[in-house]
mmCIF file of C-alpha atoms in Angstrom:
data_model
loop_
_atom_site.group_PDB
_atom_site.id
_atom_site.type_symbol
_atom_site.label_atom_id
_atom_site.label_comp_id
_atom_site.label_asym_id
_atom_site.label_seq_id
_atom_site.Cartn_x
_atom_site.Cartn_y
_atom_site.Cartn_z
ATOM 1 C CA MET A 27 147.947 42.679 127.380
ATOM 2 C CA LEU A 28 147.908 41.615 123.790
ATOM 3 C CA ARG A 29 145.559 43.535 121.564
ATOM 4 C CA ARG A 30 144.467 43.190 118.004
ATOM 5 C CA ALA A 31 143.398 45.856 115.583
ATOM 6 C CA ALA A 32 139.747 46.311 114.784
ATOM 7 C CA PRO A 33 137.696 48.306 112.391
ATOM 8 C CA MET A 34 137.984 52.018 112.077
ATOM 9 C CA ILE A 35 134.813 53.954 111.252
ATOM 10 C CA THR A 36 134.810 57.356 109.658
ATOM 11 C CA LEU A 37 131.795 59.583 110.259
ATOM 12 C CA SER A 38 131.152 63.069 109.053
ATOM 13 C CA LEU A 39 128.553 65.588 108.127
ATOM 14 C CA LEU A 40 128.224 67.035 104.629
ATOM 15 C CA LEU A 41 131.714 67.921 103.476
ATOM 16 C CA ALA A 42 131.523 70.798 101.153
ATOM 17 C CA GLY A 43 134.824 72.177 99.912
ATOM 18 C CA ALA A 44 137.049 69.555 101.458
ATOM 19 C CA CYS A 45 140.062 71.006 99.849
ATOM 20 C CA ALA A 46 139.423 74.655 100.464
ATOM 21 C CA ASP A 47 142.323 74.798 102.916
ATOM 22 C CA ALA A 48 144.711 72.634 100.852
ATOM 23 C CA GLY A 49 146.128 74.771 98.162
ATOM 24 C CA GLY A 50 143.332 76.724 96.392
ATOM 25 C CA ARG A 51 143.819 75.105 92.959
ATOM 26 C CA ASP A 52 140.256 73.918 92.609
ATOM 27 C CA ASP A 53 138.238 77.009 92.051
ATOM 28 C CA ASP A 54 137.393 76.260 88.484
ATOM 29 C CA ALA A 55 137.180 72.550 88.655
ATOM 30 C CA GLY A 56 133.999 70.921 87.455
ATOM 31 C CA PRO A 57 132.346 67.635 88.232
ATOM 32 C CA LEU A 58 134.162 64.552 87.297
ATOM 33 C CA THR A 59 133.018 60.911 87.292
ATOM 34 C CA LEU A 60 135.667 58.472 88.369
ATOM 35 C CA GLY A 61 136.499 55.028 87.004
ATOM 36 C CA PRO A 62 137.835 53.234 83.948
ATOM 37 C CA GLU A 63 136.344 53.724 80.519
ATOM 38 C CA ALA A 64 133.087 51.857 80.001
ATOM 39 C CA GLY A 65 132.996 48.991 77.553
ATOM 40 C CA SER A 66 130.978 45.924 76.751
ATOM 41 C CA LEU A 67 131.563 42.685 78.632
ATOM 42 C CA GLY A 68 131.735 40.706 75.465
ATOM 43 C CA GLU A 69 130.870 40.575 71.767
ATOM 44 C CA ASP A 70 127.305 39.510 70.825
ATOM 45 C CA SER A 71 127.083 37.019 67.992
ATOM 46 C CA GLU A 72 124.714 34.437 66.607
ATOM 47 C CA SER A 73 127.084 31.550 67.229
ATOM 48 C CA SER A 74 130.465 30.638 68.596
ATOM 49 C CA GLY A 75 132.650 27.682 67.797
ATOM 50 C CA GLY A 76 135.407 25.721 69.197
ATOM 51 C CA SER A 77 137.538 22.476 68.626
ATOM 52 C CA SER A 78 138.337 19.501 70.726
ATOM 53 C CA SER A 79 141.652 17.699 71.069
ATOM 54 C CA ASP A 80 140.466 14.966 68.727
ATOM 55 C CA GLY A 81 139.821 17.368 65.854
ATOM 56 C CA SER A 82 136.032 17.505 66.236
ATOM 57 C CA SER A 83 134.334 20.849 66.479
ATOM 58 C CA SER A 84 131.218 22.224 68.161
ATOM 59 C CA SER A 85 129.133 25.397 67.898
ATOM 60 C CA THR A 86 126.451 26.865 70.084
ATOM 61 C CA THR A 87 123.713 29.092 68.775
ATOM 62 C CA GLN A 88 122.014 31.659 70.959
ATOM 63 C CA GLY A 89 119.112 30.036 72.809
ATOM 64 C CA GLU A 90 120.518 26.516 72.687
ATOM 65 C CA VAL A 91 122.461 24.669 75.430
ATOM 66 C CA ASP A 92 125.499 22.684 74.343
ATOM 67 C CA GLY A 93 125.368 19.090 75.581
ATOM 68 C CA SER A 94 122.780 16.569 76.640
ATOM 69 C CA GLU A 95 119.228 17.728 77.449
ATOM 70 C CA THR A 96 118.509 14.669 79.669
ATOM 71 C CA GLU A 97 121.614 14.189 81.873
ATOM 72 C CA GLY A 98 122.532 16.048 85.010
ATOM 73 C CA PHE A 99 120.803 18.727 87.119
ATOM 74 C CA LYS A 100 118.856 21.440 85.314
ATOM 75 C CA PHE A 101 118.233 24.933 86.927
ATOM 76 C CA ASP A 102 116.008 27.740 85.723
ATOM 77 C CA MET A 103 118.209 30.726 85.359
ATOM 78 C CA ALA A 104 116.555 34.100 85.889
ATOM 79 C CA ALA A 105 117.510 37.004 83.510
ATOM 80 C CA LEU A 106 120.307 39.178 84.799
ATOM 81 C CA GLY A 107 118.622 42.352 83.592
ATOM 82 C CA ASP A 108 120.541 45.391 82.444
ATOM 83 C CA ILE A 109 124.081 45.649 83.788
ATOM 84 C CA PRO A 110 124.992 49.235 84.385
ATOM 85 C CA ALA A 111 128.086 50.425 82.526
ATOM 86 C CA LEU A 112 131.162 51.349 84.468
ATOM 87 C CA PRO A 113 131.674 55.058 85.154
ATOM 88 C CA GLU A 114 133.877 56.978 82.745
ATOM 89 C CA GLY A 115 136.612 59.462 83.420
ATOM 90 C CA PRO A 116 140.269 59.843 84.332
ATOM 91 C CA ILE A 117 141.799 60.033 87.825
ATOM 92 C CA PRO A 118 141.081 63.503 89.105
ATOM 93 C CA ALA A 119 143.767 66.136 88.611
ATOM 94 C CA THR A 120 142.728 68.638 91.165
ATOM 95 C CA CYS A 121 141.240 68.552 94.696
ATOM 96 C CA GLY A 122 138.005 70.065 93.413
ATOM 97 C CA GLN A 123 137.617 67.202 90.921
ATOM 98 C CA ALA A 124 138.382 64.664 93.614
ATOM 99 C CA ALA A 125 135.692 66.218 95.862
ATOM 100 C CA GLN A 126 133.026 65.440 93.233
ATOM 101 C CA GLY A 127 133.751 61.685 93.486
ATOM 102 C CA GLY A 128 133.607 58.929 96.088
ATOM 103 C CA SER A 129 136.628 57.007 95.370
ATOM 104 C CA SER A 130 139.874 56.418 97.403
ATOM 105 C CA VAL A 131 141.514 59.425 95.614
ATOM 106 C CA GLY A 132 141.340 62.645 97.510
ATOM 107 C CA CYS A 133 143.051 65.473 99.388
ATOM 108 C CA ARG A 134 142.129 65.147 103.069
ATOM 109 C CA PHE A 135 142.600 62.019 105.107
ATOM 110 C CA TYR A 136 142.576 60.930 108.731
ATOM 111 C CA ALA A 137 144.991 58.196 110.011
ATOM 112 C CA VAL A 138 144.005 56.576 113.265
ATOM 113 C CA ASP A 139 146.439 54.537 115.324
ATOM 114 C CA LEU A 140 144.464 51.370 115.898
ATOM 115 C CA ASP A 141 145.293 49.167 118.864
ATOM 116 C CA THR A 142 147.311 46.006 118.169
ATOM 117 C CA HIS A 143 149.564 43.505 119.824
ATOM 118 C CA ASP A 144 151.583 45.209 122.622
ATOM 119 C CA GLY A 145 154.536 43.086 121.532
ATOM 120 C CA VAL A 146 154.762 44.768 118.072
ATOM 121 C CA GLU A 147 154.107 48.337 119.248
ATOM 122 C CA THR A 148 157.852 48.713 119.351
ATOM 123 C CA GLY A 149 157.561 48.770 115.603
ATOM 124 C CA GLN A 150 156.536 51.787 113.555
ATOM 125 C CA PHE A 151 153.102 53.254 112.814
ATOM 126 C CA ALA A 152 153.193 54.654 109.309
ATOM 127 C CA VAL A 153 151.228 55.882 106.309
ATOM 128 C CA ALA A 154 152.168 55.500 102.686
ATOM 129 C CA VAL A 155 151.298 58.352 100.226
ATOM 130 C CA ALA A 156 150.876 57.409 96.550
ATOM 131 C CA ASN A 157 150.905 60.249 94.033
ATOM 132 C CA THR A 158 149.794 58.957 90.657
ATOM 133 C CA GLY A 159 149.375 62.497 89.226
ATOM 134 C CA ALA A 160 151.522 64.383 86.857
ATOM 135 C CA GLU A 161 152.504 67.117 89.338
ATOM 136 C CA ASP A 162 154.228 66.970 92.699
ATOM 137 C CA ALA A 163 151.954 66.862 95.787
ATOM 138 C CA MET A 164 152.698 69.028 98.913
ATOM 139 C CA ILE A 165 151.782 66.977 102.081
ATOM 140 C CA MET A 166 151.092 68.282 105.523
ATOM 141 C CA VAL A 167 150.489 66.013 108.577
ATOM 142 C CA THR A 168 149.073 67.635 111.726
ATOM 143 C CA GLN A 169 147.614 66.402 115.045
ATOM 144 C CA GLY A 170 145.305 69.032 116.552
ATOM 145 C CA ALA A 171 147.308 72.324 116.444
ATOM 146 C CA ASN A 172 150.636 70.566 116.185
ATOM 147 C CA MET A 173 152.603 70.222 112.948
ATOM 148 C CA ILE A 174 153.887 66.660 112.732
ATOM 149 C CA TYR A 175 155.441 66.389 109.265
ATOM 150 C CA ASP A 176 155.465 68.050 105.840
ATOM 151 C CA THR A 177 156.991 66.830 102.642
ATOM 152 C CA VAL A 178 156.668 66.917 98.796
ATOM 153 C CA VAL A 179 155.796 63.598 97.160
ATOM 154 C CA PRO A 180 156.978 63.707 93.477
ATOM 155 C CA ALA A 181 154.706 62.815 90.656
ATOM 156 C CA ASN A 182 154.243 59.081 90.044
ATOM 157 C CA SER A 183 155.927 58.095 93.322
ATOM 158 C CA VAL A 184 155.228 56.710 96.827
ATOM 159 C CA GLU A 185 156.592 58.028 100.116
ATOM 160 C CA VAL A 186 156.255 56.359 103.521
ATOM 161 C CA ILE A 187 155.791 58.724 106.396
ATOM 162 C CA THR A 188 156.393 57.327 109.926
ATOM 163 C CA LEU A 189 154.280 58.664 112.743
ATOM 164 C CA PRO A 190 154.428 58.323 116.505
ATOM 165 C CA TRP A 191 152.167 55.817 118.279
ATOM 166 C CA VAL A 192 149.217 57.455 120.028
ATOM 167 C CA ASN A 193 149.486 55.878 123.565
ATOM 168 C CA ALA A 194 145.926 56.991 124.581
ATOM 169 C CA LEU A 195 144.703 54.661 121.853
ATOM 170 C CA THR A 196 147.176 51.854 121.805
ATOM 171 C CA LYS A 197 147.719 51.466 125.565
ATOM 172 C CA ASN A 198 144.060 51.680 126.475
ATOM 173 C CA ASN A 199 142.828 48.368 127.847
ATOM 174 C CA GLY A 200 139.495 49.930 128.895
ATOM 175 C CA PRO A 201 137.226 51.595 129.619
ATOM 176 C CA SER A 202 136.013 53.001 126.325
ATOM 177 C CA ALA A 203 137.189 56.587 125.878
ATOM 178 C CA LEU A 204 136.983 59.744 123.721
ATOM 179 C CA VAL A 205 140.577 60.798 122.785
ATOM 180 C CA VAL A 206 140.785 64.504 121.847
ATOM 181 C CA ASP A 207 142.815 65.037 118.690
ATOM 182 C CA GLY A 208 143.554 61.315 118.600
ATOM 183 C CA ALA A 209 143.801 61.136 114.817
ATOM 184 C CA TYR A 210 146.435 62.439 112.404
ATOM 185 C CA ARG A 211 145.064 64.765 109.722
ATOM 186 C CA LEU A 212 146.838 64.391 106.302
ATOM 187 C CA ARG A 213 146.240 67.130 103.723
ATOM 188 C CA SER A 214 147.533 67.434 100.140
ATOM 189 C CA ASP A 215 147.263 70.180 97.421
ATOM 190 C CA ARG A 216 146.970 67.324 94.832
ATOM 191 C CA PRO A 217 144.877 64.141 94.730
ATOM 192 C CA ILE A 218 146.606 61.243 96.310
ATOM 193 C CA VAL A 219 145.951 57.784 97.675
ATOM 194 C CA VAL A 220 146.876 56.942 101.358
ATOM 195 C CA TYR A 221 147.482 53.686 103.194
ATOM 196 C CA GLN A 222 148.161 53.193 106.861
ATOM 197 C CA TYR A 223 150.101 50.361 108.551
ATOM 198 C CA ASN A 224 149.804 49.140 112.192
ATOM 199 C CA PRO A 225 152.790 48.568 112.339
ATOM 200 C CA LEU A 226 154.969 48.831 109.302
ATOM 201 C CA GLN A 227 157.245 45.860 108.562
ATOM 202 C CA SER A 228 156.045 43.468 111.354
ATOM 203 C CA THR A 229 156.562 39.732 110.927
ATOM 204 C CA THR A 230 153.615 38.773 113.154
ATOM 205 C CA THR A 231 150.949 41.253 112.327
ATOM 206 C CA ASN A 232 150.789 44.117 109.755
ATOM 207 C CA ASP A 233 147.404 45.604 109.744
ATOM 208 C CA ALA A 234 147.210 47.611 106.515
ATOM 209 C CA SER A 235 144.214 49.833 105.671
ATOM 210 C CA LEU A 236 143.338 51.774 102.518
ATOM 211 C CA LEU A 237 142.225 55.118 103.901
ATOM 212 C CA LEU A 238 139.230 56.784 102.337
ATOM 213 C CA PRO A 239 139.454 60.640 101.828
ATOM 214 C CA THR A 240 136.708 62.764 103.470
ATOM 215 C CA ASN A 241 134.928 63.230 100.192
ATOM 216 C CA ALA A 242 134.144 59.462 100.283
ATOM 217 C CA TRP A 243 132.827 59.351 103.917
ATOM 218 C CA GLY A 244 129.243 58.838 104.805
ATOM 219 C CA ASN A 245 126.880 59.230 107.778
ATOM 220 C CA ASP A 246 125.739 55.591 108.333
ATOM 221 C CA THR A 247 128.318 52.794 109.072
ATOM 222 C CA VAL A 248 128.008 49.182 110.236
ATOM 223 C CA VAL A 249 130.779 47.543 112.228
ATOM 224 C CA ALA A 250 131.393 44.058 110.757
ATOM 225 C CA SER A 251 133.322 42.116 113.374
ATOM 226 C CA TRP A 252 134.178 38.636 114.689
ATOM 227 C CA PRO A 253 134.761 37.407 118.302
ATOM 228 C CA GLN A 254 138.226 38.350 119.487
ATOM 229 C CA TRP A 255 140.866 35.723 120.098
ATOM 230 C CA ASN A 256 143.715 34.973 122.511
ATOM 231 C CA SER A 257 141.777 36.241 125.595
ATOM 232 C CA ILE A 258 141.780 39.823 124.579
ATOM 233 C CA PRO A 259 138.911 42.295 124.184
ATOM 234 C CA ALA A 260 137.525 43.572 120.852
ATOM 235 C CA PHE A 261 137.132 47.291 119.957
ATOM 236 C CA TYR A 262 136.284 49.693 117.130
ATOM 237 C CA SER A 263 137.262 53.313 116.646
ATOM 238 C CA VAL A 264 135.420 56.387 115.289
ATOM 239 C CA VAL A 265 136.887 59.504 113.903
ATOM 240 C CA ALA A 266 135.238 62.846 112.862
ATOM 241 C CA SER A 267 136.281 65.220 110.229
ATOM 242 C CA GLU A 268 134.182 68.149 111.429
ATOM 243 C CA ASP A 269 133.515 69.879 114.715
ATOM 244 C CA ASN A 270 130.294 69.133 116.557
ATOM 245 C CA THR A 271 129.797 65.749 114.876
ATOM 246 C CA THR A 272 127.115 63.862 116.727
ATOM 247 C CA VAL A 273 127.741 60.092 116.704
ATOM 248 C CA ASN A 274 124.816 57.781 117.569
ATOM 249 C CA VAL A 275 126.004 54.305 118.578
ATOM 250 C CA ASN A 276 123.389 51.619 118.213
ATOM 251 C CA PRO A 277 124.332 48.033 119.268
ATOM 252 C CA PRO A 278 122.748 44.888 117.782
ATOM 253 C CA PRO A 279 119.633 43.513 119.348
ATOM 254 C CA GLY A 280 120.180 42.556 122.934
ATOM 255 C CA GLY A 281 123.212 44.829 123.184
ATOM 256 C CA VAL A 282 126.845 43.944 123.674
ATOM 257 C CA SER A 283 129.099 43.862 126.711
ATOM 258 C CA ILE A 284 131.060 47.158 126.574
ATOM 259 C CA ALA A 285 133.470 48.687 129.092
ATOM 260 C CA ALA A 286 131.370 51.832 129.536
ATOM 261 C CA GLY A 287 133.089 55.250 128.948
ATOM 262 C CA GLY A 288 133.413 58.161 126.574
ATOM 263 C CA GLY A 289 129.574 58.503 126.393
ATOM 264 C CA VAL A 290 128.964 54.813 125.462
ATOM 265 C CA ALA A 291 126.889 52.700 127.951
ATOM 266 C CA ALA A 292 127.663 49.243 129.087
ATOM 267 C CA ASN A 293 125.182 47.793 126.561
ATOM 268 C CA GLY A 294 126.985 49.481 123.652
ATOM 269 C CA SER A 295 124.535 52.302 123.037
ATOM 270 C CA GLY A 296 125.265 56.039 123.262
ATOM 271 C CA GLN A 297 125.381 59.445 121.699
ATOM 272 C CA VAL A 298 128.724 61.195 121.615
ATOM 273 C CA VAL A 299 129.774 64.606 120.080
ATOM 274 C CA LEU A 300 133.144 64.586 118.497
ATOM 275 C CA ASN A 301 135.161 67.529 117.166
ATOM 276 C CA GLU A 302 137.429 67.347 114.157
ATOM 277 C CA SER A 303 140.243 64.788 114.655
ATOM 278 C CA ASP A 304 138.715 63.377 117.842
ATOM 279 C CA VAL A 305 138.589 59.542 118.221
ATOM 280 C CA LEU A 306 136.062 57.489 120.072
ATOM 281 C CA GLN A 307 137.409 54.053 120.961
ATOM 282 C CA VAL A 308 134.775 51.531 122.112
ATOM 283 C CA ILE A 309 136.140 48.448 123.916
ATOM 284 C CA THR A 310 134.388 45.286 125.049
ATOM 285 C CA SER A 311 134.354 44.561 128.752
ATOM 286 C CA ALA A 312 135.062 40.841 128.275
ATOM 287 C CA ASN A 313 137.760 38.933 126.449
ATOM 288 C CA ASN A 314 137.104 36.739 123.376
ATOM 289 C CA SER A 315 133.967 38.854 122.801
ATOM 290 C CA ASP A 316 132.398 40.634 119.806
ATOM 291 C CA VAL A 317 131.378 44.262 119.201
#
């Protein structure tokens, strides 16, 4: 059966010391606010001028509107109010600094093999690790207790890591299920950015996702979806970063038609306890449906 990738939800509890097991270089790191340097959106002035192609010029003074006052539609524009400045600060240099922010830069990630077309699952599931820092990053990929891959990504470089498909997720046409250790855990001793591809280098579908590190995860997530196509069911996946994570699944008013399983009822509601790296895959019971 052909399948199409759907959203992945990341749920966690409070994540204190997300990098404590990833190198120990962050003991003295202080808070850091991420983002480009703040600046004004434009220069304030009393007037501005311009010229036209026929050599004429025009100027507009603050408080005036250039052009006719009697032609065309007129709209009352409300004041925009104060526009907050962009946060200041460089890209974090340590895992401790990354843990203070909520950006896509971090040291602990979870890659989840999302279901896709059966015809392209002969391709390659993969993640790409981007190290924009000034020092090399040691990378370790595990699945449960199993070591999958380890490497060093040099500073200012990108490395693609190919990973095996997880058949319990990609070959599941229903019912919904909880897959123990279904996710790949990727850890680094330096802040990195990670992308995943389902699959890599496919001509018909290449579902690419920017993964968020655990320091950017939250506790409340909405699944934004659209009815599935090509007579196939829809689905979403949930992954936990900590043991004993309680996931409450609340469907929209009226419920949805779900292939019950894994602790999720036929109307899409349920409460499921996930351990670290577990994946809950919720699948609709009907084709061309929505979650």
